[in-house]
Amino acid sequence: MGHPDLVVVSNRGPLSFSTGADGELVTRRGAGGLVSSLGPAVVGTGATWVAAAITDADRLAASKGAVEAEGFRLCSLAIDPAAYRQFYDVIANATLWFLNHGLYDLPRRPRIDRRWHEAWATFRDVNHSFAAAVAAEAPEGGTVLVHDYQLPLVGAAVARLRPDLRTGYFHHTPFCEPSTLRVLPDAVATELLAAMAGHGASGFHSERWSHAFEACARAVLGTTPATFVSPAAIDATELAVVAASPESTAELQHLEERVGDRHLIVRVDRIELSKNLLRGFLAFEALLEEEPHWRERVVFAASVYPSRDGLPEYLAYRAEVEAFVERLNTTWSTPSWTPVLLDMSDSFPRSVAALRRYDVLLVNPVRDGMNLVALEGPVLNERDGVLALSTEAGAWDVLAHGALGLNPFDISGTAAALSEALSMPAEERAARAAILHRAATRRTPQDWLDDQLAVATPASGGAGD
Ligand code: F6P
């Protein structure tokens, strides 16, 4: 037991629950990048993990008390569902996520009105409920690591309740520039930044995001808070286990049958505005238009699964993606060829199979804190596949030497990157694949956790409210 005095805090937890046929609770691993990189480092440490109970089954599990999992304790926090929607949908996702990823259509959104201010007050309350749960659970003199943009106000509140604790914060998304932050009312921007600065230190996946946060803090607070940069790492051992599983092997065989000896472009993403799915398909279509020799010789397998269906923007985006792919396939299909295979089933073994088989992996977010698919692909791939990667992803800092960089807004440029990747000589593919593999496995989830533990210090309590 390595860290019995550690408390990890995140919105989405390492386990999620569902109810089986006869009403019993079934446990499975929680979804998302945060859990897949932090989970392996926390397993077996004896730490406590405080997370939100998100579904009805999670709430049922929470009502039965803390769960002893694989060498850690999960304390689920059941929040009133209406309050949770204000916290998660209105502020965390429709405001902070949009702000940090630059997704606002500014002539129309956001609308900072009375309802928005009520939602912000609820966001503060929910953050404080997390802080109270941490204060109740944390051992004397322990360390609290708070994760992500949903919980920026937790550490400062913890510091006021339990000054004996060390705190650290990790922000998984990009951070916006000062000019973008000006969308928020001054008092809210001040509260947000002061509370983040109230942790021992705030961590980011890329220097770009930490510099932006520091610039915002200087502009709004007049001070530069403690920060650190530590890109998340993937668990290569766990990936190898999934890749070798009968489920993933069967999925690979199924994919091989559909693709045959054609080239394969793959993407694996949530259906998420920042992931830039539409420009990816537009670039593929531009390739088919401009380089006719690729018609019938390449297939684009898109494993994209729905998320955040409480937000109209996500529902509309999903409908747009489906309609676009249908139109593209109607335009270009032949009796023996379907250009885009759209799979929206959220099957991890199936996504892993696609990552084993790609010739080109397209990762083109408009902005991304890190992007773990860009690391997972090169570790799983068995064909010296080429990574075409947005320079706006935090992962670019780690993978720039082996990937083909692309400007995610430039559809012609993305089509050119796809063309270059598909035509790349075998020797160059192998050399780049080896560089990517080394870069993606250089650090482990344990290294990432160690970086966070090293900088957690007794916090100031900030000026969070
Ligand atoms: O910051 C990124 C993140 O929190 C990841 O952990 C995860 O992949 C993604 O956002 C998912 O978000 P949600 O919990 O809203 O599904």
Tab-separated table of C-alpha atoms and ligand atoms in Angstrom:
chain	number	residue	atom	x	y	z
A	1	MET	CA	0.000	0.000	0.000
A	2	GLY	CA	1.918	3.003	-1.310
A	3	HIS	CA	-0.255	6.042	-0.520
A	4	PRO	CA	-2.826	5.430	2.225
A	5	ASP	CA	-2.745	9.172	3.024
A	6	LEU	CA	-3.681	10.189	-0.544
A	7	VAL	CA	-7.134	11.419	-1.561
A	8	VAL	CA	-7.858	11.770	-5.282
A	9	VAL	CA	-10.867	13.842	-6.310
A	10	SER	CA	-12.547	13.875	-9.727
A	11	ASN	CA	-16.015	14.280	-11.149
A	12	ARG	CA	-16.078	10.991	-13.080
A	13	GLY	CA	-14.804	8.188	-10.905
A	14	PRO	CA	-12.774	5.034	-11.519
A	15	LEU	CA	-15.853	2.796	-11.262
A	16	SER	CA	-19.346	3.132	-12.639
A	17	PHE	CA	-22.336	1.039	-11.672
A	18	SER	CA	-25.329	-0.399	-13.447
A	19	THR	CA	-28.137	-2.661	-12.274
A	20	GLY	CA	-28.184	-6.246	-13.491
A	21	ALA	CA	-31.240	-8.259	-14.565
A	22	ASP	CA	-32.243	-9.117	-10.973
A	23	GLY	CA	-31.522	-5.638	-9.598
A	24	GLU	CA	-28.036	-6.348	-8.251
A	25	LEU	CA	-25.305	-3.743	-8.717
A	26	VAL	CA	-22.784	-4.469	-11.473
A	27	THR	CA	-19.449	-2.636	-11.353
A	28	ARG	CA	-17.298	-1.673	-14.316
A	29	ARG	CA	-14.371	0.639	-14.952
A	30	GLY	CA	-15.283	4.305	-15.359
A	31	ALA	CA	-14.922	5.908	-18.792
A	32	GLY	CA	-12.670	8.699	-20.015
A	33	GLY	CA	-9.077	9.756	-20.337
A	34	LEU	CA	-8.667	10.944	-16.755
A	35	VAL	CA	-9.596	7.545	-15.337
A	36	SER	CA	-7.534	5.541	-17.828
A	37	SER	CA	-4.344	7.436	-16.981
A	38	LEU	CA	-4.871	8.023	-13.259
A	39	GLY	CA	-6.591	4.725	-12.415
A	40	PRO	CA	-3.596	2.422	-13.025
A	41	ALA	CA	-1.378	4.570	-10.782
A	42	VAL	CA	-3.896	4.613	-7.918
A	43	VAL	CA	-4.748	0.884	-8.009
A	44	GLY	CA	-3.120	-0.911	-5.074
A	45	THR	CA	-2.020	2.246	-3.243
A	46	GLY	CA	-4.628	2.220	-0.458
A	47	ALA	CA	-5.680	5.748	-1.497
A	48	THR	CA	-9.209	7.149	-1.256
A	49	TRP	CA	-10.942	8.387	-4.425
A	50	VAL	CA	-13.846	10.834	-4.074
A	51	ALA	CA	-16.040	11.080	-7.197
A	52	ALA	CA	-19.581	12.014	-8.185
A	53	ALA	CA	-22.338	9.402	-8.331
A	54	ILE	CA	-23.538	10.206	-11.843
A	55	THR	CA	-26.173	7.632	-12.780
A	56	ASP	CA	-29.105	6.296	-10.723
A	57	ALA	CA	-27.145	3.075	-10.183
A	58	ASP	CA	-24.133	5.114	-9.001
A	59	ARG	CA	-26.435	6.828	-6.482
A	60	LEU	CA	-27.717	3.478	-5.280
A	61	ALA	CA	-24.140	2.297	-4.822
A	62	ALA	CA	-23.276	5.562	-3.021
A	63	SER	CA	-26.125	5.017	-0.559
A	64	LYS	CA	-24.436	1.785	0.548
A	65	GLY	CA	-21.249	3.622	1.585
A	66	ALA	CA	-17.632	3.532	0.388
A	67	VAL	CA	-16.595	0.702	-1.938
A	68	GLU	CA	-13.341	-1.184	-1.432
A	69	ALA	CA	-11.980	-1.613	-4.968
A	70	GLU	CA	-8.640	-2.895	-6.357
A	71	GLY	CA	-6.489	-1.562	-3.551
A	72	PHE	CA	-8.241	1.786	-3.108
A	73	ARG	CA	-11.482	3.085	-1.550
A	74	LEU	CA	-14.129	4.788	-3.655
A	75	CYS	CA	-16.344	7.332	-1.876
A	76	SER	CA	-19.166	8.351	-4.208
A	77	LEU	CA	-20.851	11.663	-3.643
A	78	ALA	CA	-24.573	11.694	-4.459
A	79	ILE	CA	-25.554	15.197	-5.582
A	80	ASP	CA	-29.130	16.305	-6.179
A	81	PRO	CA	-29.745	15.556	-9.916
A	82	ALA	CA	-31.030	19.073	-10.721
A	83	ALA	CA	-27.978	20.638	-9.040
A	84	TYR	CA	-25.723	18.174	-10.847
A	85	ARG	CA	-27.131	19.266	-14.230
A	86	GLN	CA	-26.400	22.929	-13.433
A	87	PHE	CA	-22.902	22.008	-12.301
A	88	TYR	CA	-22.039	19.598	-15.130
A	89	ASP	CA	-24.075	20.730	-18.150
A	90	VAL	CA	-24.351	24.501	-17.687
A	91	ILE	CA	-21.060	25.497	-16.076
A	92	ALA	CA	-18.499	22.689	-16.477
A	93	ASN	CA	-19.363	21.732	-20.036
A	94	ALA	CA	-21.354	24.540	-21.689
A	95	THR	CA	-19.147	27.243	-20.134
A	96	LEU	CA	-15.679	26.167	-18.964
A	97	TRP	CA	-15.172	23.458	-21.596
A	98	PHE	CA	-16.324	25.796	-24.387
A	99	LEU	CA	-14.150	28.640	-23.094
A	100	ASN	CA	-10.993	26.549	-22.775
A	101	HIS	CA	-11.405	24.822	-26.145
A	102	GLY	CA	-12.423	28.002	-27.994
A	103	LEU	CA	-15.791	26.551	-29.060
A	104	TYR	CA	-18.071	29.537	-28.574
A	105	ASP	CA	-20.018	30.978	-31.487
A	106	LEU	CA	-19.553	34.376	-29.820
A	107	PRO	CA	-22.347	36.333	-31.525
A	108	ARG	CA	-24.778	33.874	-29.929
A	109	ARG	CA	-23.205	32.235	-26.874
A	110	PRO	CA	-22.623	32.310	-23.957
A	111	ARG	CA	-25.620	33.992	-22.398
A	112	ILE	CA	-24.587	35.199	-18.966
A	113	ASP	CA	-28.018	35.872	-17.528
A	114	ARG	CA	-29.766	35.315	-14.202
A	115	ARG	CA	-30.092	31.576	-14.822
A	116	TRP	CA	-26.412	31.331	-15.645
A	117	HIS	CA	-25.505	33.124	-12.382
A	118	GLU	CA	-27.740	30.694	-10.458
A	119	ALA	CA	-25.935	27.814	-12.151
A	120	TRP	CA	-22.577	29.323	-11.161
A	121	ALA	CA	-23.750	29.506	-7.521
A	122	THR	CA	-24.715	25.816	-7.753
A	123	PHE	CA	-21.355	24.993	-9.339
A	124	ARG	CA	-19.688	26.616	-6.318
A	125	ASP	CA	-21.950	24.657	-3.924
A	126	VAL	CA	-21.177	21.349	-5.644
A	127	ASN	CA	-17.436	22.065	-5.529
A	128	HIS	CA	-17.815	22.835	-1.838
A	129	SER	CA	-19.690	19.550	-1.288
A	130	PHE	CA	-16.693	17.748	-2.807
A	131	ALA	CA	-14.408	19.730	-0.477
A	132	ALA	CA	-16.507	18.787	2.558
A	133	ALA	CA	-16.375	15.100	1.556
A	134	VAL	CA	-12.593	15.316	1.183
A	135	ALA	CA	-12.233	17.086	4.539
A	136	ALA	CA	-14.224	14.278	6.155
A	137	GLU	CA	-12.212	11.476	4.511
A	138	ALA	CA	-8.611	12.711	4.416
A	139	PRO	CA	-6.186	11.391	7.031
A	140	GLU	CA	-4.299	13.950	9.193
A	141	GLY	CA	-1.517	15.590	7.130
A	142	GLY	CA	-2.607	13.775	3.954
A	143	THR	CA	-2.350	14.852	0.320
A	144	VAL	CA	-5.332	15.784	-1.846
A	145	LEU	CA	-5.043	15.724	-5.641
A	146	VAL	CA	-7.980	17.454	-7.302
A	147	HIS	CA	-8.610	16.681	-10.965
A	148	ASP	CA	-10.023	18.746	-13.754
A	149	TYR	CA	-12.049	21.707	-14.846
A	150	GLN	CA	-15.264	20.562	-13.152
A	151	LEU	CA	-13.681	20.975	-9.690
A	152	PRO	CA	-11.445	24.071	-9.740
A	153	LEU	CA	-12.904	25.470	-6.510
A	154	VAL	CA	-12.284	22.359	-4.387
A	155	GLY	CA	-8.682	22.804	-3.225
A	156	ALA	CA	-9.098	26.302	-1.838
A	157	ALA	CA	-12.179	25.212	0.119
A	158	VAL	CA	-10.330	22.123	1.407
A	159	ALA	CA	-7.462	24.346	2.547
A	160	ARG	CA	-9.864	26.441	4.611
A	161	LEU	CA	-11.525	23.370	6.159
A	162	ARG	CA	-8.361	21.325	6.683
A	163	PRO	CA	-5.179	23.469	6.664
A	164	ASP	CA	-3.168	20.367	7.613
A	165	LEU	CA	-3.618	18.890	4.106
A	166	ARG	CA	-1.363	19.299	1.086
A	167	THR	CA	-3.239	19.995	-2.144
A	168	GLY	CA	-2.512	19.890	-5.848
A	169	TYR	CA	-4.747	20.462	-8.858
A	170	PHE	CA	-4.520	19.037	-12.363
A	171	HIS	CA	-6.334	20.670	-15.273
A	172	HIS	CA	-6.905	18.229	-18.157
A	173	THR	CA	-8.156	20.651	-20.804
A	174	PRO	CA	-6.341	23.502	-22.507
A	175	PHE	CA	-6.519	26.828	-20.685
A	176	CYS	CA	-7.846	29.871	-22.524
A	177	GLU	CA	-5.901	33.070	-23.197
A	178	PRO	CA	-6.689	36.240	-21.179
A	179	SER	CA	-8.646	37.749	-24.103
A	180	THR	CA	-10.979	34.719	-24.178
A	181	LEU	CA	-11.381	34.668	-20.396
A	182	ARG	CA	-12.894	38.148	-20.637
A	183	VAL	CA	-16.153	36.448	-21.668
A	184	LEU	CA	-16.663	35.606	-17.982
A	185	PRO	CA	-17.934	38.295	-15.592
A	186	ASP	CA	-14.958	39.814	-13.700
A	187	ALA	CA	-16.079	38.490	-10.317
A	188	VAL	CA	-16.422	34.951	-11.690
A	189	ALA	CA	-13.035	35.009	-13.452
A	190	THR	CA	-11.453	36.267	-10.224
A	191	GLU	CA	-13.150	33.572	-8.151
A	192	LEU	CA	-12.120	30.829	-10.585
A	193	LEU	CA	-8.477	31.860	-10.860
A	194	ALA	CA	-8.042	32.626	-7.155
A	195	ALA	CA	-9.477	29.237	-6.235
A	196	MET	CA	-7.212	27.412	-8.700
A	197	ALA	CA	-4.268	29.373	-7.305
A	198	GLY	CA	-5.373	28.282	-3.827
A	199	HIS	CA	-4.043	24.770	-4.489
A	200	GLY	CA	-0.424	23.975	-3.698
A	201	ALA	CA	0.203	24.008	-7.464
A	202	SER	CA	-1.819	23.665	-10.691
A	203	GLY	CA	-0.688	21.155	-13.299
A	204	PHE	CA	-1.224	21.007	-17.070
A	205	HIS	CA	-0.388	18.538	-19.855
A	206	SER	CA	1.402	21.179	-21.927
A	207	GLU	CA	3.444	24.303	-21.326
A	208	ARG	CA	1.079	26.175	-23.622
A	209	TRP	CA	-1.842	25.648	-21.235
A	210	SER	CA	0.181	26.468	-18.114
A	211	HIS	CA	1.492	29.685	-19.703
A	212	ALA	CA	-2.067	30.677	-20.648
A	213	PHE	CA	-3.257	30.063	-17.074
A	214	GLU	CA	-0.357	32.102	-15.672
A	215	ALA	CA	-1.121	34.935	-18.109
A	216	CYS	CA	-4.803	34.908	-17.070
A	217	ALA	CA	-3.833	34.960	-13.372
A	218	ARG	CA	-1.421	37.856	-13.916
A	219	ALA	CA	-4.083	39.800	-15.838
A	220	VAL	CA	-6.885	39.198	-13.339
A	221	LEU	CA	-5.204	38.628	-9.956
A	222	GLY	CA	-1.917	40.426	-10.548
A	223	THR	CA	0.042	37.363	-9.357
A	224	THR	CA	1.599	34.268	-10.936
A	225	PRO	CA	0.465	31.087	-9.165
A	226	ALA	CA	2.573	27.946	-8.786
A	227	THR	CA	2.204	25.680	-11.833
A	228	PHE	CA	3.797	22.525	-13.201
A	229	VAL	CA	3.732	20.697	-16.532
A	230	SER	CA	3.404	16.922	-16.623
A	231	PRO	CA	1.876	15.203	-19.657
A	232	ALA	CA	-0.350	12.229	-18.800
A	233	ALA	CA	0.914	8.779	-19.716
A	234	ILE	CA	-0.847	5.610	-20.845
A	235	ASP	CA	-0.814	2.138	-19.337
A	236	ALA	CA	0.818	0.074	-22.119
A	237	THR	CA	0.493	-3.171	-20.137
A	238	GLU	CA	-3.257	-2.791	-19.751
A	239	LEU	CA	-3.601	-1.956	-23.459
A	240	ALA	CA	-1.697	-5.128	-24.377
A	241	VAL	CA	-4.132	-7.159	-22.258
A	242	VAL	CA	-7.141	-5.684	-24.084
A	243	ALA	CA	-5.455	-6.138	-27.483
A	244	ALA	CA	-4.836	-9.838	-26.732
A	245	SER	CA	-8.400	-10.443	-25.508
A	246	PRO	CA	-10.670	-12.733	-27.560
A	247	GLU	CA	-13.154	-9.847	-27.944
A	248	SER	CA	-10.623	-7.500	-29.499
A	249	THR	CA	-9.181	-10.268	-31.689
A	250	ALA	CA	-12.667	-11.078	-33.015
A	251	GLU	CA	-13.248	-7.343	-33.696
A	252	LEU	CA	-9.976	-7.165	-35.630
A	253	GLN	CA	-10.981	-10.122	-37.763
A	254	HIS	CA	-14.345	-8.505	-38.473
A	255	LEU	CA	-12.625	-5.250	-39.461
A	256	GLU	CA	-10.154	-7.114	-41.719
A	257	GLU	CA	-13.099	-8.734	-43.511
A	258	ARG	CA	-14.647	-5.329	-44.206
A	259	VAL	CA	-11.430	-3.558	-45.219
A	260	GLY	CA	-9.705	-6.374	-47.126
A	261	ASP	CA	-6.434	-5.262	-48.692
A	262	ARG	CA	-7.402	-1.587	-48.822
A	263	HIS	CA	-5.578	1.136	-46.905
A	264	LEU	CA	-7.228	2.086	-43.629
A	265	ILE	CA	-7.584	5.514	-42.021
A	266	VAL	CA	-8.868	5.344	-38.426
A	267	ARG	CA	-10.111	7.810	-35.867
A	268	VAL	CA	-11.289	7.059	-32.302
A	269	ASP	CA	-13.057	9.885	-30.469
A	270	ARG	CA	-16.026	10.963	-28.436
A	271	ILE	CA	-18.590	12.802	-30.586
A	272	GLU	CA	-17.330	16.102	-29.285
A	273	LEU	CA	-17.136	19.530	-30.886
A	274	SER	CA	-13.463	19.999	-30.022
A	275	LYS	CA	-12.527	16.743	-31.786
A	276	ASN	CA	-13.244	18.308	-35.187
A	277	LEU	CA	-14.954	15.299	-36.755
A	278	LEU	CA	-16.578	17.243	-39.594
A	279	ARG	CA	-13.331	18.741	-40.916
A	280	GLY	CA	-11.796	15.265	-40.737
A	281	PHE	CA	-14.508	13.891	-43.047
A	282	LEU	CA	-14.259	16.968	-45.299
A	283	ALA	CA	-10.505	16.341	-45.617
A	284	PHE	CA	-11.149	12.704	-46.518
A	285	GLU	CA	-13.646	13.803	-49.154
A	286	ALA	CA	-11.147	16.347	-50.519
A	287	LEU	CA	-8.640	13.492	-50.858
A	288	LEU	CA	-11.151	11.426	-52.871
A	289	GLU	CA	-11.953	14.430	-55.063
A	290	GLU	CA	-8.403	15.523	-55.733
A	291	GLU	CA	-6.637	12.166	-55.895
A	292	PRO	CA	-9.016	9.825	-57.727
A	293	HIS	CA	-6.540	6.927	-57.502
A	294	TRP	CA	-7.492	6.588	-53.809
A	295	ARG	CA	-11.139	5.871	-54.634
A	296	GLU	CA	-11.982	2.253	-53.735
A	297	ARG	CA	-8.454	1.849	-52.348
A	298	VAL	CA	-8.928	3.426	-48.910
A	299	VAL	CA	-11.502	3.068	-46.109
A	300	PHE	CA	-12.019	5.515	-43.236
A	301	ALA	CA	-13.158	3.688	-40.042
A	302	ALA	CA	-14.495	6.214	-37.530
A	303	SER	CA	-15.127	4.836	-34.013
A	304	VAL	CA	-16.945	7.792	-32.531
A	305	TYR	CA	-19.268	7.482	-29.586
A	306	PRO	CA	-21.884	9.857	-28.200
A	307	SER	CA	-21.243	11.926	-25.068
A	308	ARG	CA	-22.801	14.783	-23.047
A	309	ASP	CA	-26.276	14.251	-24.475
A	310	GLY	CA	-27.647	16.789	-21.953
A	311	LEU	CA	-26.317	19.569	-24.181
A	312	PRO	CA	-28.209	20.546	-27.363
A	313	GLU	CA	-24.911	21.463	-29.053
A	314	TYR	CA	-23.726	17.851	-28.755
A	315	LEU	CA	-27.009	16.384	-30.024
A	316	ALA	CA	-26.922	18.746	-33.011
A	317	TYR	CA	-23.267	17.927	-33.697
A	318	ARG	CA	-23.994	14.213	-33.641
A	319	ALA	CA	-26.865	14.654	-36.114
A	320	GLU	CA	-24.563	16.704	-38.359
A	321	VAL	CA	-21.849	14.024	-38.255
A	322	GLU	CA	-24.326	11.252	-39.129
A	323	ALA	CA	-25.882	13.253	-41.972
A	324	PHE	CA	-22.470	14.211	-43.327
A	325	VAL	CA	-21.213	10.624	-43.407
A	326	GLU	CA	-24.426	9.424	-45.006
A	327	ARG	CA	-24.097	12.069	-47.726
A	328	LEU	CA	-20.416	11.267	-48.271
A	329	ASN	CA	-21.120	7.541	-48.566
A	330	THR	CA	-24.049	8.142	-50.932
A	331	THR	CA	-21.830	10.304	-53.139
A	332	TRP	CA	-18.803	8.035	-53.321
A	333	SER	CA	-19.814	4.424	-52.576
A	334	THR	CA	-19.546	1.798	-55.297
A	335	PRO	CA	-21.094	-1.693	-55.258
A	336	SER	CA	-17.935	-3.059	-53.621
A	337	TRP	CA	-16.761	-0.087	-51.512
A	338	THR	CA	-18.152	1.992	-48.640
A	339	PRO	CA	-15.702	4.841	-47.994
A	340	VAL	CA	-16.621	5.619	-44.345
A	341	LEU	CA	-17.430	2.955	-41.746
A	342	LEU	CA	-19.139	4.918	-38.963
A	343	ASP	CA	-19.289	3.011	-35.669
A	344	MET	CA	-20.993	4.763	-32.747
A	345	SER	CA	-21.103	1.811	-30.361
A	346	ASP	CA	-18.477	2.839	-27.742
A	347	SER	CA	-16.771	-0.553	-27.628
A	348	PHE	CA	-13.233	-0.293	-26.238
A	349	PRO	CA	-12.134	-3.714	-27.640
A	350	ARG	CA	-13.405	-2.592	-31.073
A	351	SER	CA	-11.526	0.713	-30.850
A	352	VAL	CA	-8.385	-1.160	-29.802
A	353	ALA	CA	-8.785	-3.471	-32.834
A	354	ALA	CA	-9.016	-0.431	-35.138
A	355	LEU	CA	-5.885	1.043	-33.556
A	356	ARG	CA	-4.009	-2.207	-34.203
A	357	ARG	CA	-4.943	-2.157	-37.901
A	358	TYR	CA	-4.682	1.468	-39.081
A	359	ASP	CA	-2.346	2.655	-41.827
A	360	VAL	CA	-3.108	6.249	-40.859
A	361	LEU	CA	-4.480	7.482	-37.526
A	362	LEU	CA	-6.203	10.863	-37.807
A	363	VAL	CA	-6.256	12.926	-34.587
A	364	ASN	CA	-7.264	16.467	-35.582
A	365	PRO	CA	-8.833	18.285	-32.588
A	366	VAL	CA	-9.245	22.051	-32.815
A	367	ARG	CA	-7.739	22.115	-29.293
A	368	ASP	CA	-7.125	19.315	-26.853
A	369	GLY	CA	-5.569	19.243	-23.383
A	370	MET	CA	-3.583	16.106	-24.241
A	371	ASN	CA	-5.309	13.378	-26.354
A	372	LEU	CA	-4.538	9.863	-25.208
A	373	VAL	CA	-5.652	8.193	-28.461
A	374	ALA	CA	-2.584	9.769	-30.086
A	375	LEU	CA	-0.425	7.883	-27.548
A	376	GLU	CA	-2.431	4.646	-27.554
A	377	GLY	CA	-2.406	4.274	-31.349
A	378	PRO	CA	1.376	4.017	-31.812
A	379	VAL	CA	1.612	1.557	-28.901
A	380	LEU	CA	-1.074	-0.760	-30.285
A	381	ASN	CA	-0.509	-0.450	-34.025
A	382	GLU	CA	0.919	-3.467	-35.874
A	383	ARG	CA	1.507	-1.966	-39.352
A	384	ASP	CA	3.912	0.950	-38.849
A	385	GLY	CA	0.883	3.211	-39.177
A	386	VAL	CA	1.375	6.967	-39.579
A	387	LEU	CA	-0.031	9.416	-37.025
A	388	ALA	CA	-1.533	12.591	-38.534
A	389	LEU	CA	-1.797	14.827	-35.482
A	390	SER	CA	-3.169	18.284	-34.814
A	391	THR	CA	-0.497	20.672	-33.595
A	392	GLU	CA	-3.218	22.029	-31.246
A	393	ALA	CA	-3.277	18.874	-29.091
A	394	GLY	CA	-1.139	18.739	-25.940
A	395	ALA	CA	0.101	15.349	-27.204
A	396	TRP	CA	1.870	17.200	-30.039
A	397	ASP	CA	4.559	18.277	-27.522
A	398	VAL	CA	5.352	14.606	-26.871
A	399	LEU	CA	4.918	13.158	-30.386
A	400	ALA	CA	6.076	15.934	-32.746
A	401	HIS	CA	9.216	14.076	-33.832
A	402	GLY	CA	7.345	11.068	-35.207
A	403	ALA	CA	3.921	12.417	-36.254
A	404	LEU	CA	2.826	14.381	-39.316
A	405	GLY	CA	1.569	17.712	-37.965
A	406	LEU	CA	-1.594	19.315	-39.222
A	407	ASN	CA	-3.458	22.569	-38.745
A	408	PRO	CA	-6.921	21.327	-37.712
A	409	PHE	CA	-8.724	24.237	-39.414
A	410	ASP	CA	-7.015	23.644	-42.760
A	411	ILE	CA	-9.045	21.029	-44.637
A	412	SER	CA	-6.795	21.081	-47.714
A	413	GLY	CA	-3.742	20.752	-45.476
A	414	THR	CA	-5.338	17.828	-43.622
A	415	ALA	CA	-6.150	16.140	-46.959
A	416	ALA	CA	-2.504	16.658	-47.971
A	417	ALA	CA	-1.342	15.095	-44.673
A	418	LEU	CA	-3.621	12.079	-45.287
A	419	SER	CA	-2.218	11.761	-48.798
A	420	GLU	CA	1.374	11.996	-47.575
A	421	ALA	CA	0.698	9.440	-44.843
A	422	LEU	CA	-0.960	6.975	-47.225
A	423	SER	CA	1.902	7.233	-49.729
A	424	MET	CA	4.798	7.244	-47.271
A	425	PRO	CA	7.640	4.816	-48.102
A	426	ALA	CA	7.854	1.773	-45.805
A	427	GLU	CA	11.238	2.781	-44.408
A	428	GLU	CA	10.046	6.198	-43.272
A	429	ARG	CA	6.861	4.706	-41.804
A	430	ALA	CA	8.920	2.247	-39.748
A	431	ALA	CA	11.316	4.954	-38.537
A	432	ARG	CA	8.460	7.249	-37.504
A	433	ALA	CA	6.523	4.398	-35.852
A	434	ALA	CA	9.570	3.506	-33.740
A	435	ILE	CA	9.979	7.141	-32.621
A	436	LEU	CA	6.295	7.354	-31.721
A	437	HIS	CA	6.354	4.074	-29.801
A	438	ARG	CA	9.343	5.233	-27.745
A	439	ALA	CA	7.784	8.629	-27.056
A	440	ALA	CA	4.419	7.140	-26.065
A	441	THR	CA	5.920	4.658	-23.596
A	442	ARG	CA	8.705	6.846	-22.169
A	443	ARG	CA	6.559	7.719	-19.134
A	444	THR	CA	4.091	5.644	-17.144
A	445	PRO	CA	0.944	6.609	-15.195
A	446	GLN	CA	3.072	6.137	-12.053
A	447	ASP	CA	5.538	8.820	-13.266
A	448	TRP	CA	2.614	11.143	-13.845
A	449	LEU	CA	1.232	10.555	-10.332
A	450	ASP	CA	4.710	11.031	-8.832
A	451	ASP	CA	4.974	14.465	-10.529
A	452	GLN	CA	1.689	15.485	-8.936
A	453	LEU	CA	2.667	14.221	-5.491
A	454	ALA	CA	6.004	16.022	-5.687
A	455	VAL	CA	4.437	19.474	-6.040
A	456	ALA	CA	1.425	19.170	-3.710
A	457	THR	CA	1.993	21.546	-0.801
A	458	PRO	CA	-0.088	23.069	1.991
A	459	ALA	CA	-2.348	25.471	0.145
A	460	SER	CA	-3.316	29.059	0.826
A	461	GLY	CA	-7.074	28.720	0.691
A	462	GLY	CA	-7.051	31.277	-2.135
A	463	ALA	CA	-9.796	33.860	-2.404
A	464	GLY	CA	-12.226	31.365	-3.831
A	465	ASP	CA	-15.455	32.774	-2.461
B	1	F6P	O1	-10.517	16.765	-19.566
B	1	F6P	C1	-10.838	15.698	-20.262
B	1	F6P	C2	-11.898	14.814	-19.634
B	1	F6P	O2	-12.234	15.105	-18.336
B	1	F6P	C3	-11.401	13.397	-19.787
B	1	F6P	O3	-11.112	12.772	-18.603
B	1	F6P	C4	-12.490	12.679	-20.486
B	1	F6P	O4	-11.993	11.995	-21.590
B	1	F6P	C5	-13.442	13.723	-20.948
B	1	F6P	O5	-13.081	14.953	-20.408
B	1	F6P	C6	-14.807	13.212	-20.651
B	1	F6P	O6	-15.647	14.032	-20.060
B	1	F6P	P1	-16.999	13.568	-19.419
B	1	F6P	O7	-16.685	13.098	-18.042
B	1	F6P	O8	-17.810	14.809	-19.468
B	1	F6P	O9	-17.550	12.467	-20.251
